[in-house]
Amino acid sequence: MRLTRYFLPVLKETPAEAQIVSHRLMLRAGMIRQSSAGIYSWLPLGYKVLRRIEQIVHEEQERMGAVPLLMPTIQPADLWRESGRYDAYGPEMLRIRDRHERDMLYGPTNEEQITEIVRASVGSYRDLPKLLYHIQWKFRDEVRPRFGVMRGREFLMKDAYSFDVDRETALQSYRKFLVAYLRTFERMGLKAVPMRAESGPIGGDYAHEFLVLAETGESGVFVEKRMADLSLGDRAVNFDDPAEVQAIFDDWTSGYARTDDTHDQAVFEAEVAAGERVEARGIEVGHIFYFGTKYSEPMQALVTGPDGERAPIHSGSYGIGVSRLAGALIEASHDDKGIIWPESVTPFQAGLVNLKQGDAATDAACEDIYGKLAAAGLETLYDDRSERAGAKFATMELIGLPWRITVGPRGLKQGVVELTSRRSGESVELAPEDAIARLAEIYRGL
Amino acid sequence: MRLTRYFLPVLKETPAEAQIVSHRLMLRAGMIRQSSAGIYSWLPLGYKVLRRIEQIVHEEQERMGAVPLLMPTIQPADLWRESGRYDAYGPEMLRIRDRHERDMLYGPTNEEQITEIVRASVGSYRDLPKLLYHIQWKFRDEVRPRFGVMRGREFLMKDAYSFDVDRETALQSYRKFLVAYLRTFERMGLKAVPMRAESGPIGGDYAHEFLVLAETGESGVFVEKRMADLSLGDRAVNFDDPAEVQAIFDDWTSGYARTDDTHDQAVFEAEVAAGERVEARGIEVGHIFYFGTKYSEPMQALVTGPDGERAPIHSGSYGIGVSRLAGALIEASHDDKGIIWPESVTPFQAGLVNLKQGDAATDAACEDIYGKLAAAGLETLYDDRSERAGAKFATMELIGLPWRITVGPRGLKQGVVELTSRRSGESVELAPEDAIARLAEIYRGL
């Protein structure tokens, strides 16, 4: 993409209303623009990041065997009256009356809707398990929306739902989601630790939150050090093998890892050696619940079991804050110049800076490199503006592309361009084709 | 995907409420499920089709140089008060009051919102043109929603907006969109004819609708025969060359092609020879408008021109009914057994039918073919249920996958499987590897 054709409205000033770094940087980098309190437009750069995050979530959900569908944003109130949550939910639910005076709502979550879908067609334990998910916009009418996309009102969430014949198989599904989440967050370059959680308004008795450790996190976290250091790495997981999934689940839930909702200082001190206790702040990016028959019972979502008896389905729900992750990623990875995107979610794989726009040889070299990067499957943001080098570098650093190729007349005379890492700040001089090959190698398999 | 793990709730009976074939078939094939009047969940099969349509729209928008972003569904009423449309829009607008008693609405379209975004950062004619689009859910509170996703209340639309310094450059942008739409619909296997249109509630004086010819279409169409036969084919288009775009535009708008809104029988008869006049029904799938300064003037979206004067930006908007297209595709391509998907939008590239589930050799052959199809990049729906062959064939025909591989013990003894075209109904016997190679060839480049 040529910057002169793109729409990248970066801000020179730091917006006064933004209290945390991710909100400031998303506004400054032209990623988002506020529409009204807690509601944002995702400008082109932000939208690309959102799509990359979404894509990783899709891939990891499908890898574990969950099936995508898409439920609407507007739900009928009657569905929520069946579960009893229409009255219980409170003012965070955006309630709507349509032109025929029917009560509707903008879905804050989808347990009722998915239970209605499943009960309409699933009749026997043989039809189970079913693991279904969607990525859809939600609305929660927060009384004080803040922190940009981290606590917005309209937000994008991945919510999955499991349907099993009994508690034991439901917990197998639960464990699959926990394990799938490990790779999901790792692929984004995040260290997200599963922590024992209260079940909250969804209800249930088996719940974990995934928290990214970051100074600006809204939750206090208390973690045994080795839990924060675990990594799934490239380990292949056979999700069809309950024992293998259980073993990984056990590893990741064996140590102390709690938020301040569930923290117990006495247990922390008894179970964890003093030097191993980490007290920090965390950002919630995922939340999984087993809630059993909480919805299937009132909504009469029943299956005939192997014994011929009709009984309510056992379920769980599994959320990932897709839009929130864009903010969490920045909280976890930035410096005083701007954002530092991990390669897996960067909006463009490379930035290309032309130091002398209008100089025929430099323009031609840039065009050539730009074309070759595209041919190598790398999306590049080419700064083809007639701006000073300093302004171009500042923009690239602000928007956080992990790799930059700088092309100028002086280097070209020696047959080289500069390849710069956003993270380390280090540059190397390379022949253009070597710089392209290096980038292709870095992004291979991502 | 193995059917036993999928969620494909096909219906045996034809739903009584569905009046048109696409609505009936989408319900029967387990593509959608009604949530409330005019609001649908997209079940896994339907969701896959929606994503394929969306992907083609994205690719063709980006090819012409339009830049994607994403605006929220909920907009502040104040924005629409600026343009004067808040009061003018009528009861189709879903009006909402939030917990702080602020007037909001679920966006039926986005002219105001995108104009606000552009005016905030664009100040000079040098920043123009800008071509921006998003694919987002919209809501129009139809008084009588019907025809399934063809006239729903919550629907997915691609809406693009152009921003230019004057009328002439704005019309260049307008022509680009018309030309980009030609390939967009052709890639979906649709014959969509651009027709002169009234500008409708958006306003403006330069407008075309794209209509797919289909018996159940809601509009009458009057077309010169050669206009319905035009095809862009593989012709490469340089969107940076206004003369080339203009020439294509002229070809596609040179003949008589109007809906009953703009039809003039006397002109039709005067301009078109009797044998060349086609009178038919059509389904609107796209709509483009040039509306000039209709929004930029009241909303004060101004740029400084080359003459140093501040003047309102000239704009157009360009819609494609993404969710509606799923229905239109079925209206245009089905038979009495079910849907017939074009290869470019089919939810799965192939169906695989195991005629003797549980027979070790047949199961092994199916597993082998299933794996090799995946390795060839082909998504396959593998019917691994213990069902009769007839039931498996009926399901495949209903859901409309264009190609089916049938594997049975008798064929395997002779080293062959059957490859069947959904469209022609013809089958050929081939060695498994030849069937896979044939499919890979069919889908190459799609």
PDB file of C-alpha atoms in Angstrom, chain A residues 4-7 9 33 35-36 39-44 47 51 58 67-74 76 91-92 94 96 98-100 102 104 106 113 116-117 120-121 130 132 136-137 139 141-143 153-154 240, chain B residues 4-7 9 33 35-36 39-44 47 51 58 67-74 76 91-92 94 96 98-100 102 104 106 113 116-117 120-121 130 132 136-137 139 141-143 153-154 240:
ATOM      1  CA  THR A   4      -0.296   8.605  -0.429  1.00  0.00           C
ATOM      2  CA  ARG A   5      -3.295   6.420  -1.263  1.00  0.00           C
ATOM      3  CA  TYR A   6      -3.846   5.085   2.224  1.00  0.00           C
ATOM      4  CA  PHE A   7      -5.856   6.718   4.947  1.00  0.00           C
ATOM      5  CA  PRO A   9      -4.603  10.117   9.944  1.00  0.00           C
ATOM      6  CA  ARG A  33     -11.442   7.234  16.012  1.00  0.00           C
ATOM      7  CA  SER A  35     -17.648   7.790  17.366  1.00  0.00           C
ATOM      8  CA  SER A  36     -19.300   8.257  20.754  1.00  0.00           C
ATOM      9  CA  ILE A  39     -17.686   3.296  20.508  1.00  0.00           C
ATOM     10  CA  TYR A  40     -14.950   3.472  17.892  1.00  0.00           C
ATOM     11  CA  SER A  41     -14.391   3.345  14.203  1.00  0.00           C
ATOM     12  CA  TRP A  42     -11.477   1.123  13.271  1.00  0.00           C
ATOM     13  CA  LEU A  43      -9.536   3.151  10.762  1.00  0.00           C
ATOM     14  CA  PRO A  44      -7.612   1.256   8.078  1.00  0.00           C
ATOM     15  CA  TYR A  47      -8.861  -2.637  11.077  1.00  0.00           C
ATOM     16  CA  ARG A  51      -8.428  -8.779  11.167  1.00  0.00           C
ATOM     17  CA  HIS A  58     -10.351 -18.469  13.848  1.00  0.00           C
ATOM     18  CA  VAL A  67     -17.198 -24.869  14.172  1.00  0.00           C
ATOM     19  CA  PRO A  68     -17.800 -21.222  13.172  1.00  0.00           C
ATOM     20  CA  LEU A  69     -21.216 -19.688  12.649  1.00  0.00           C
ATOM     21  CA  LEU A  70     -22.582 -16.188  13.101  1.00  0.00           C
ATOM     22  CA  MET A  71     -25.421 -15.066  15.307  1.00  0.00           C
ATOM     23  CA  PRO A  72     -27.006 -11.633  14.863  1.00  0.00           C
ATOM     24  CA  THR A  73     -26.324  -8.649  17.090  1.00  0.00           C
ATOM     25  CA  ILE A  74     -30.000  -7.927  17.830  1.00  0.00           C
ATOM     26  CA  PRO A  76     -35.424 -10.864  20.992  1.00  0.00           C
ATOM     27  CA  PRO A  91     -28.504  -1.404  32.842  1.00  0.00           C
ATOM     28  CA  GLU A  92     -25.474  -2.741  30.943  1.00  0.00           C
ATOM     29  CA  LEU A  94     -28.814  -2.109  25.667  1.00  0.00           C
ATOM     30  CA  ILE A  96     -34.368  -1.623  22.264  1.00  0.00           C
ATOM     31  CA  ASP A  98     -38.636  -1.961  17.490  1.00  0.00           C
ATOM     32  CA  ARG A  99     -41.313  -0.278  15.346  1.00  0.00           C
ATOM     33  CA  HIS A 100     -43.840  -2.957  16.321  1.00  0.00           C
ATOM     34  CA  ARG A 102     -41.367  -5.620  20.487  1.00  0.00           C
ATOM     35  CA  MET A 104     -35.257  -6.447  21.631  1.00  0.00           C
ATOM     36  CA  TYR A 106     -28.179  -5.740  21.501  1.00  0.00           C
ATOM     37  CA  GLN A 113     -29.302 -17.677  21.403  1.00  0.00           C
ATOM     38  CA  GLU A 116     -32.077 -22.065  21.212  1.00  0.00           C
ATOM     39  CA  ILE A 117     -30.261 -23.044  18.010  1.00  0.00           C
ATOM     40  CA  ALA A 120     -34.018 -27.012  17.856  1.00  0.00           C
ATOM     41  CA  SER A 121     -32.003 -29.712  16.140  1.00  0.00           C
ATOM     42  CA  LYS A 130     -21.012 -29.815  19.559  1.00  0.00           C
ATOM     43  CA  LEU A 132     -19.714 -23.846  18.122  1.00  0.00           C
ATOM     44  CA  GLN A 136     -19.430 -10.928  16.462  1.00  0.00           C
ATOM     45  CA  TRP A 137     -19.899  -7.404  17.804  1.00  0.00           C
ATOM     46  CA  PHE A 139     -22.686  -4.232  23.269  1.00  0.00           C
ATOM     47  CA  ASP A 141     -23.637  -0.194  28.056  1.00  0.00           C
ATOM     48  CA  GLU A 142     -20.789   0.496  30.497  1.00  0.00           C
ATOM     49  CA  VAL A 143     -21.604   3.359  32.810  1.00  0.00           C
ATOM     50  CA  ARG A 153     -19.306  -0.374  24.776  1.00  0.00           C
ATOM     51  CA  GLU A 154     -19.384  -1.901  21.288  1.00  0.00           C
ATOM     52  CA  ASP A 240      -9.032 -35.904  19.959  1.00  0.00           C
TER      53      ASP A 240
ATOM     54  CA  THR B   4     -20.450 -36.106  12.237  1.00  0.00           C
ATOM     55  CA  ARG B   5     -18.543 -33.215  13.813  1.00  0.00           C
ATOM     56  CA  TYR B   6     -20.197 -30.469  11.837  1.00  0.00           C
ATOM     57  CA  PHE B   7     -23.429 -28.726  12.678  1.00  0.00           C
ATOM     58  CA  PRO B   9     -29.308 -29.123  10.815  1.00  0.00           C
ATOM     59  CA  ARG B  33     -32.152 -20.003  11.387  1.00  0.00           C
ATOM     60  CA  SER B  35     -33.919 -15.432  15.454  1.00  0.00           C
ATOM     61  CA  SER B  36     -36.809 -12.986  15.135  1.00  0.00           C
ATOM     62  CA  ILE B  39     -33.122 -11.422  11.794  1.00  0.00           C
ATOM     63  CA  TYR B  40     -31.179 -14.623  11.199  1.00  0.00           C
ATOM     64  CA  SER B  41     -28.368 -16.662  12.615  1.00  0.00           C
ATOM     65  CA  TRP B  42     -25.991 -17.848   9.929  1.00  0.00           C
ATOM     66  CA  LEU B  43     -25.445 -21.497  10.736  1.00  0.00           C
ATOM     67  CA  PRO B  44     -22.066 -22.992   9.814  1.00  0.00           C
ATOM     68  CA  TYR B  47     -21.650 -18.590   7.384  1.00  0.00           C
ATOM     69  CA  ARG B  51     -17.469 -15.412   4.151  1.00  0.00           C
ATOM     70  CA  HIS B  58     -12.883  -7.427  -0.341  1.00  0.00           C
ATOM     71  CA  VAL B  67      -9.172   0.992   1.467  1.00  0.00           C
ATOM     72  CA  PRO B  68     -10.998  -1.086   4.110  1.00  0.00           C
ATOM     73  CA  LEU B  69     -11.881   0.136   7.582  1.00  0.00           C
ATOM     74  CA  LEU B  70     -14.697  -0.668   9.987  1.00  0.00           C
ATOM     75  CA  MET B  71     -17.255   1.686  11.437  1.00  0.00           C
ATOM     76  CA  PRO B  72     -19.382   0.657  14.416  1.00  0.00           C
ATOM     77  CA  THR B  73     -23.003  -0.441  14.202  1.00  0.00           C
ATOM     78  CA  ILE B  74     -24.273   2.025  16.819  1.00  0.00           C
ATOM     79  CA  PRO B  76     -24.891   8.869  17.787  1.00  0.00           C
ATOM     80  CA  PRO B  91     -39.530   4.373  11.194  1.00  0.00           C
ATOM     81  CA  GLU B  92     -37.030   2.152   9.333  1.00  0.00           C
ATOM     82  CA  LEU B  94     -33.865   1.627  14.711  1.00  0.00           C
ATOM     83  CA  ILE B  96     -32.093   3.572  20.697  1.00  0.00           C
ATOM     84  CA  ASP B  98     -28.668   4.470  26.044  1.00  0.00           C
ATOM     85  CA  ARG B  99     -28.441   4.344  29.852  1.00  0.00           C
ATOM     86  CA  HIS B 100     -27.497   8.034  29.934  1.00  0.00           C
ATOM     87  CA  ARG B 102     -28.521   9.771  24.808  1.00  0.00           C
ATOM     88  CA  MET B 104     -28.378   6.574  19.401  1.00  0.00           C
ATOM     89  CA  TYR B 106     -28.315   1.275  14.678  1.00  0.00           C
ATOM     90  CA  GLN B 113     -20.120   8.660   9.957  1.00  0.00           C
ATOM     91  CA  GLU B 116     -17.154  12.925  10.009  1.00  0.00           C
ATOM     92  CA  ILE B 117     -14.038  10.732   9.861  1.00  0.00           C
ATOM     93  CA  ALA B 120     -11.447  15.454  10.795  1.00  0.00           C
ATOM     94  CA  SER B 121      -8.209  14.766   8.958  1.00  0.00           C
ATOM     95  CA  LYS B 130      -9.929   8.882  -0.800  1.00  0.00           C
ATOM     96  CA  LEU B 132     -12.904   3.996   1.770  1.00  0.00           C
ATOM     97  CA  GLN B 136     -20.543  -4.176   8.454  1.00  0.00           C
ATOM     98  CA  TRP B 137     -23.975  -5.195   9.759  1.00  0.00           C
ATOM     99  CA  PHE B 139     -30.272  -2.522  10.499  1.00  0.00           C
ATOM    100  CA  ASP B 141     -36.581  -1.882  10.640  1.00  0.00           C
ATOM    101  CA  GLU B 142     -38.638  -3.075   7.667  1.00  0.00           C
ATOM    102  CA  VAL B 143     -42.334  -3.048   8.417  1.00  0.00           C
ATOM    103  CA  ARG B 153     -33.820  -6.281   9.090  1.00  0.00           C
ATOM    104  CA  GLU B 154     -30.240  -7.005  10.193  1.00  0.00           C
ATOM    105  CA  ASP B 240      -5.261   4.279 -12.546  1.00  0.00           C
TER     106      ASP B 240
END
